[in-house]
Amino acid sequence: MDRVPAIFAATVFLLFGAALLTWTGARALHRAPVAEGARPALALPLALLAGGTSLALGVWCLGRL
């Protein structure tokens, strides 16, 4: 019964992380701003860190099953 919330959380983390990394990569390739009004030198690494952290949390949730 406790597996369903863990699978749901892992799915959410993995989908969000993958989408964020894809979106950030596409914006960076087009040299478009990653975050409106933010410095590109700060926004890009923070977005990459957030996406990577989300993927790591998703893998961790699946590993706890």
mmCIF file of N, CA, C and O in Angstrom:
data_model
loop_
_atom_site.group_PDB
_atom_site.id
_atom_site.type_symbol
_atom_site.label_atom_id
_atom_site.label_comp_id
_atom_site.label_asym_id
_atom_site.label_seq_id
_atom_site.Cartn_x
_atom_site.Cartn_y
_atom_site.Cartn_z
ATOM 1 N N MET A 1 0.818 -1.186 0.000
ATOM 2 C CA MET A 1 0.000 0.000 0.000
ATOM 3 C C MET A 1 0.865 1.254 0.000
ATOM 4 O O MET A 1 0.472 2.268 -0.533
ATOM 5 N N ASP A 2 2.059 1.196 0.592
ATOM 6 C CA ASP A 2 2.940 2.358 0.628
ATOM 7 C C ASP A 2 3.719 2.518 -0.669
ATOM 8 O O ASP A 2 4.428 3.503 -0.830
ATOM 9 N N ARG A 3 3.602 1.584 -1.569
ATOM 10 C CA ARG A 3 4.350 1.671 -2.816
ATOM 11 C C ARG A 3 3.729 2.666 -3.785
ATOM 12 O O ARG A 3 4.430 3.307 -4.556
ATOM 13 N N VAL A 4 2.421 2.800 -3.745
ATOM 14 C CA VAL A 4 1.743 3.683 -4.705
ATOM 15 C C VAL A 4 2.170 5.143 -4.531
ATOM 16 O O VAL A 4 2.498 5.810 -5.518
ATOM 17 N N PRO A 5 2.216 5.690 -3.300
ATOM 18 C CA PRO A 5 2.688 7.071 -3.166
ATOM 19 C C PRO A 5 4.146 7.245 -3.590
ATOM 20 O O PRO A 5 4.502 8.279 -4.165
ATOM 21 N N ALA A 6 4.980 6.247 -3.346
ATOM 22 C CA ALA A 6 6.383 6.342 -3.739
ATOM 23 C C ALA A 6 6.522 6.320 -5.257
ATOM 24 O O ALA A 6 7.319 7.077 -5.829
ATOM 25 N N ILE A 7 5.739 5.503 -5.919
ATOM 26 C CA ILE A 7 5.778 5.452 -7.384
ATOM 27 C C ILE A 7 5.250 6.754 -7.962
ATOM 28 O O ILE A 7 5.808 7.289 -8.923
ATOM 29 N N PHE A 8 4.184 7.293 -7.370
ATOM 30 C CA PHE A 8 3.639 8.563 -7.843
ATOM 31 C C PHE A 8 4.659 9.689 -7.665
ATOM 32 O O PHE A 8 4.882 10.484 -8.585
ATOM 33 N N ALA A 9 5.278 9.766 -6.504
ATOM 34 C CA ALA A 9 6.273 10.818 -6.252
ATOM 35 C C ALA A 9 7.457 10.677 -7.197
ATOM 36 O O ALA A 9 7.948 11.678 -7.743
ATOM 37 N N ALA A 10 7.918 9.465 -7.410
ATOM 38 C CA ALA A 10 9.040 9.246 -8.326
ATOM 39 C C ALA A 10 8.677 9.675 -9.738
ATOM 40 O O ALA A 10 9.482 10.322 -10.424
ATOM 41 N N THR A 11 7.471 9.346 -10.171
ATOM 42 C CA THR A 11 7.025 9.732 -11.513
ATOM 43 C C THR A 11 6.973 11.239 -11.664
ATOM 44 O O THR A 11 7.421 11.794 -12.673
ATOM 45 N N VAL A 12 6.446 11.920 -10.660
ATOM 46 C CA VAL A 12 6.361 13.377 -10.706
ATOM 47 C C VAL A 12 7.757 13.989 -10.752
ATOM 48 O O VAL A 12 8.030 14.880 -11.573
ATOM 49 N N PHE A 13 8.643 13.548 -9.895
ATOM 50 C CA PHE A 13 10.012 14.073 -9.881
ATOM 51 C C PHE A 13 10.719 13.833 -11.210
ATOM 52 O O PHE A 13 11.385 14.718 -11.746
ATOM 53 N N LEU A 14 10.587 12.621 -11.751
ATOM 54 C CA LEU A 14 11.268 12.292 -12.997
ATOM 55 C C LEU A 14 10.713 13.085 -14.176
ATOM 56 O O LEU A 14 11.482 13.587 -15.006
ATOM 57 N N LEU A 15 9.400 13.213 -14.258
ATOM 58 C CA LEU A 15 8.805 13.983 -15.351
ATOM 59 C C LEU A 15 9.164 15.459 -15.258
ATOM 60 O O LEU A 15 9.496 16.097 -16.266
ATOM 61 N N PHE A 16 9.103 16.010 -14.050
ATOM 62 C CA PHE A 16 9.440 17.420 -13.884
ATOM 63 C C PHE A 16 10.908 17.669 -14.207
ATOM 64 O O PHE A 16 11.245 18.621 -14.907
ATOM 65 N N GLY A 17 11.788 16.820 -13.711
ATOM 66 C CA GLY A 17 13.217 16.986 -13.960
ATOM 67 C C GLY A 17 13.549 16.876 -15.434
ATOM 68 O O GLY A 17 14.310 17.679 -15.977
ATOM 69 N N ALA A 18 12.961 15.891 -16.104
ATOM 70 C CA ALA A 18 13.224 15.721 -17.537
ATOM 71 C C ALA A 18 12.685 16.904 -18.336
ATOM 72 O O ALA A 18 13.357 17.407 -19.248
ATOM 73 N N ALA A 19 11.481 17.360 -17.994
ATOM 74 C CA ALA A 19 10.895 18.496 -18.707
ATOM 75 C C ALA A 19 11.704 19.769 -18.472
ATOM 76 O O ALA A 19 11.940 20.550 -19.404
ATOM 77 N N LEU A 20 12.139 19.986 -17.242
ATOM 78 C CA LEU A 20 12.911 21.184 -16.933
ATOM 79 C C LEU A 20 14.259 21.178 -17.649
ATOM 80 O O LEU A 20 14.681 22.195 -18.200
ATOM 81 N N LEU A 21 14.922 20.037 -17.669
ATOM 82 C CA LEU A 21 16.205 19.956 -18.366
ATOM 83 C C LEU A 21 16.036 20.107 -19.875
ATOM 84 O O LEU A 21 16.852 20.765 -20.535
ATOM 85 N N THR A 22 14.975 19.536 -20.430
ATOM 86 C CA THR A 22 14.712 19.682 -21.863
ATOM 87 C C THR A 22 14.430 21.133 -22.214
ATOM 88 O O THR A 22 14.969 21.676 -23.184
ATOM 89 N N TRP A 23 13.571 21.775 -21.436
ATOM 90 C CA TRP A 23 13.208 23.174 -21.684
ATOM 91 C C TRP A 23 14.426 24.088 -21.525
ATOM 92 O O TRP A 23 14.655 24.966 -22.347
ATOM 93 N N THR A 24 15.192 23.867 -20.487
ATOM 94 C CA THR A 24 16.384 24.688 -20.263
ATOM 95 C C THR A 24 17.393 24.506 -21.386
ATOM 96 O O THR A 24 17.988 25.480 -21.862
ATOM 97 N N GLY A 25 17.580 23.274 -21.826
ATOM 98 C CA GLY A 25 18.498 23.021 -22.934
ATOM 99 C C GLY A 25 18.036 23.684 -24.222
ATOM 100 O O GLY A 25 18.850 24.249 -24.960
ATOM 101 N N ALA A 26 16.753 23.625 -24.498
ATOM 102 C CA ALA A 26 16.227 24.257 -25.712
ATOM 103 C C ALA A 26 16.390 25.772 -25.652
ATOM 104 O O ALA A 26 16.755 26.405 -26.650
ATOM 105 N N ARG A 27 16.118 26.354 -24.497
ATOM 106 C CA ARG A 27 16.284 27.803 -24.349
ATOM 107 C C ARG A 27 17.754 28.197 -24.479
ATOM 108 O O ARG A 27 18.079 29.212 -25.077
ATOM 109 N N ALA A 28 18.638 27.403 -23.916
ATOM 110 C CA ALA A 28 20.062 27.716 -23.980
ATOM 111 C C ALA A 28 20.605 27.589 -25.413
ATOM 112 O O ALA A 28 21.437 28.390 -25.834
ATOM 113 N N LEU A 29 20.117 26.601 -26.161
ATOM 114 C CA LEU A 29 20.560 26.429 -27.542
ATOM 115 C C LEU A 29 20.134 27.613 -28.426
ATOM 116 O O LEU A 29 20.849 27.982 -29.352
ATOM 117 N N HIS A 30 18.977 28.177 -28.140
ATOM 118 C CA HIS A 30 18.482 29.321 -28.915
ATOM 119 C C HIS A 30 18.970 30.649 -28.344
ATOM 120 O O HIS A 30 18.564 31.705 -28.821
ATOM 121 N N ARG A 31 19.785 30.566 -27.313
ATOM 122 C CA ARG A 31 20.309 31.754 -26.637
ATOM 123 C C ARG A 31 19.185 32.672 -26.154
ATOM 124 O O ARG A 31 19.300 33.890 -26.183
ATOM 125 N N ALA A 32 18.106 32.064 -25.717
ATOM 126 C CA ALA A 32 16.972 32.797 -25.159
ATOM 127 C C ALA A 32 17.100 32.789 -23.640
ATOM 128 O O ALA A 32 17.751 31.910 -23.060
ATOM 129 N N PRO A 33 16.494 33.748 -22.961
ATOM 130 C CA PRO A 33 16.599 33.758 -21.504
ATOM 131 C C PRO A 33 15.890 32.552 -20.882
ATOM 132 O O PRO A 33 14.806 32.170 -21.319
ATOM 133 N N VAL A 34 16.518 31.977 -19.895
ATOM 134 C CA VAL A 34 15.930 30.837 -19.200
ATOM 135 C C VAL A 34 14.856 31.308 -18.236
ATOM 136 O O VAL A 34 13.802 30.696 -18.115
ATOM 137 N N ALA A 35 15.092 32.406 -17.563
ATOM 138 C CA ALA A 35 14.120 32.996 -16.637
ATOM 139 C C ALA A 35 14.012 34.478 -16.969
ATOM 140 O O ALA A 35 15.025 35.171 -17.075
ATOM 141 N N GLU A 36 12.803 34.942 -17.125
ATOM 142 C CA GLU A 36 12.578 36.333 -17.493
ATOM 143 C C GLU A 36 13.050 37.259 -16.378
ATOM 144 O O GLU A 36 12.672 37.109 -15.223
ATOM 145 N N GLY A 37 13.899 38.212 -16.718
ATOM 146 C CA GLY A 37 14.362 39.202 -15.758
ATOM 147 C C GLY A 37 15.528 38.762 -14.896
ATOM 148 O O GLY A 37 15.988 39.519 -14.052
ATOM 149 N N ALA A 38 16.009 37.538 -15.102
ATOM 150 C CA ALA A 38 17.132 37.040 -14.300
ATOM 151 C C ALA A 38 18.410 37.079 -15.131
ATOM 152 O O ALA A 38 18.365 37.047 -16.358
ATOM 153 N N ARG A 39 19.528 37.140 -14.441
ATOM 154 C CA ARG A 39 20.813 37.103 -15.146
ATOM 155 C C ARG A 39 21.024 35.720 -15.740
ATOM 156 O O ARG A 39 20.890 34.709 -15.036
ATOM 157 N N PRO A 40 21.356 35.631 -17.020
ATOM 158 C CA PRO A 40 21.555 34.314 -17.651
ATOM 159 C C PRO A 40 22.670 33.499 -17.000
ATOM 160 O O PRO A 40 22.588 32.278 -16.934
ATOM 161 N N ALA A 41 23.693 34.173 -16.505
ATOM 162 C CA ALA A 41 24.807 33.461 -15.875
ATOM 163 C C ALA A 41 24.390 32.787 -14.574
ATOM 164 O O ALA A 41 25.038 31.840 -14.128
ATOM 165 N N LEU A 42 23.310 33.231 -13.982
ATOM 166 C CA LEU A 42 22.818 32.641 -12.740
ATOM 167 C C LEU A 42 21.623 31.724 -12.987
ATOM 168 O O LEU A 42 21.495 30.674 -12.346
ATOM 169 N N ALA A 43 20.754 32.090 -13.928
ATOM 170 C CA ALA A 43 19.527 31.337 -14.163
ATOM 171 C C ALA A 43 19.798 29.960 -14.766
ATOM 172 O O ALA A 43 19.167 28.975 -14.378
ATOM 173 N N LEU A 44 20.706 29.887 -15.708
ATOM 174 C CA LEU A 44 20.991 28.610 -16.370
ATOM 175 C C LEU A 44 21.527 27.553 -15.403
ATOM 176 O O LEU A 44 20.977 26.448 -15.335
ATOM 177 N N PRO A 45 22.557 27.846 -14.607
ATOM 178 C CA PRO A 45 23.036 26.811 -13.673
ATOM 179 C C PRO A 45 21.996 26.429 -12.615
ATOM 180 O O PRO A 45 21.905 25.263 -12.241
ATOM 181 N N LEU A 46 21.215 27.388 -12.162
ATOM 182 C CA LEU A 46 20.188 27.066 -11.162
ATOM 183 C C LEU A 46 19.100 26.178 -11.750
ATOM 184 O O LEU A 46 18.616 25.258 -11.080
ATOM 185 N N ALA A 47 18.704 26.436 -12.991
ATOM 186 C CA ALA A 47 17.705 25.589 -13.640
ATOM 187 C C ALA A 47 18.261 24.181 -13.857
ATOM 188 O O ALA A 47 17.553 23.184 -13.665
ATOM 189 N N LEU A 48 19.519 24.091 -14.265
ATOM 190 C CA LEU A 48 20.136 22.778 -14.445
ATOM 191 C C LEU A 48 20.258 22.033 -13.115
ATOM 192 O O LEU A 48 20.034 20.823 -13.044
ATOM 193 N N LEU A 49 20.590 22.753 -12.068
ATOM 194 C CA LEU A 49 20.691 22.139 -10.743
ATOM 195 C C LEU A 49 19.327 21.649 -10.266
ATOM 196 O O LEU A 49 19.217 20.541 -9.718
ATOM 197 N N ALA A 50 18.296 22.442 -10.476
ATOM 198 C CA ALA A 50 16.948 22.037 -10.060
ATOM 199 C C ALA A 50 16.482 20.808 -10.838
ATOM 200 O O ALA A 50 15.888 19.881 -10.266
ATOM 201 N N GLY A 51 16.745 20.777 -12.143
ATOM 202 C CA GLY A 51 16.363 19.619 -12.943
ATOM 203 C C GLY A 51 17.121 18.367 -12.543
ATOM 204 O O GLY A 51 16.550 17.290 -12.424
ATOM 205 N N GLY A 52 18.411 18.505 -12.322
ATOM 206 C CA GLY A 52 19.217 17.359 -11.892
ATOM 207 C C GLY A 52 18.825 16.849 -10.520
ATOM 208 O O GLY A 52 18.774 15.640 -10.284
ATOM 209 N N THR A 53 18.523 17.775 -9.624
ATOM 210 C CA THR A 53 18.078 17.390 -8.278
ATOM 211 C C THR A 53 16.754 16.652 -8.342
ATOM 212 O O THR A 53 16.549 15.662 -7.641
ATOM 213 N N SER A 54 15.852 17.133 -9.185
ATOM 214 C CA SER A 54 14.566 16.471 -9.334
ATOM 215 C C SER A 54 14.728 15.057 -9.884
ATOM 216 O O SER A 54 14.077 14.119 -9.415
ATOM 217 N N LEU A 55 15.591 14.894 -10.869
ATOM 218 C CA LEU A 55 15.853 13.549 -11.393
ATOM 219 C C LEU A 55 16.465 12.645 -10.322
ATOM 220 O O LEU A 55 16.099 11.479 -10.203
ATOM 221 N N ALA A 56 17.387 13.191 -9.547
ATOM 222 C CA ALA A 56 18.015 12.399 -8.485
ATOM 223 C C ALA A 56 16.988 11.980 -7.435
ATOM 224 O O ALA A 56 17.021 10.842 -6.946
ATOM 225 N N LEU A 57 16.078 12.868 -7.090
ATOM 226 C CA LEU A 57 15.027 12.517 -6.124
ATOM 227 C C LEU A 57 14.098 11.447 -6.683
ATOM 228 O O LEU A 57 13.657 10.555 -5.953
ATOM 229 N N GLY A 58 13.800 11.520 -7.970
ATOM 230 C CA GLY A 58 12.962 10.496 -8.585
ATOM 231 C C GLY A 58 13.630 9.129 -8.554
ATOM 232 O O GLY A 58 12.996 8.116 -8.237
ATOM 233 N N VAL A 59 14.912 9.097 -8.863
ATOM 234 C CA VAL A 59 15.655 7.831 -8.816
ATOM 235 C C VAL A 59 15.739 7.327 -7.377
ATOM 236 O O VAL A 59 15.597 6.130 -7.114
ATOM 237 N N TRP A 60 15.926 8.244 -6.443
ATOM 238 C CA TRP A 60 15.993 7.842 -5.028
ATOM 239 C C TRP A 60 14.663 7.244 -4.572
ATOM 240 O O TRP A 60 14.640 6.234 -3.867
ATOM 241 N N CYS A 61 13.558 7.871 -4.978
ATOM 242 C CA CYS A 61 12.232 7.322 -4.610
ATOM 243 C C CYS A 61 12.033 5.919 -5.177
ATOM 244 O O CYS A 61 11.490 5.045 -4.495
ATOM 245 N N LEU A 62 12.459 5.715 -6.406
ATOM 246 C CA LEU A 62 12.322 4.372 -6.995
ATOM 247 C C LEU A 62 13.256 3.381 -6.314
ATOM 248 O O LEU A 62 12.917 2.204 -6.168
ATOM 249 N N GLY A 63 14.396 3.847 -5.876
ATOM 250 C CA GLY A 63 15.333 2.960 -5.183
ATOM 251 C C GLY A 63 14.865 2.533 -3.810
ATOM 252 O O GLY A 63 15.313 1.515 -3.285
ATOM 253 N N ARG A 64 13.953 3.281 -3.223
ATOM 254 C CA ARG A 64 13.441 2.955 -1.891
ATOM 255 C C ARG A 64 12.360 1.876 -1.930
ATOM 256 O O ARG A 64 11.917 1.403 -0.894
ATOM 257 N N LEU A 65 11.917 1.504 -3.139
ATOM 258 C CA LEU A 65 10.855 0.491 -3.246
ATOM 259 C C LEU A 65 11.360 -0.852 -2.912
ATOM 260 O O LEU A 65 11.903 -1.613 -2.900
#
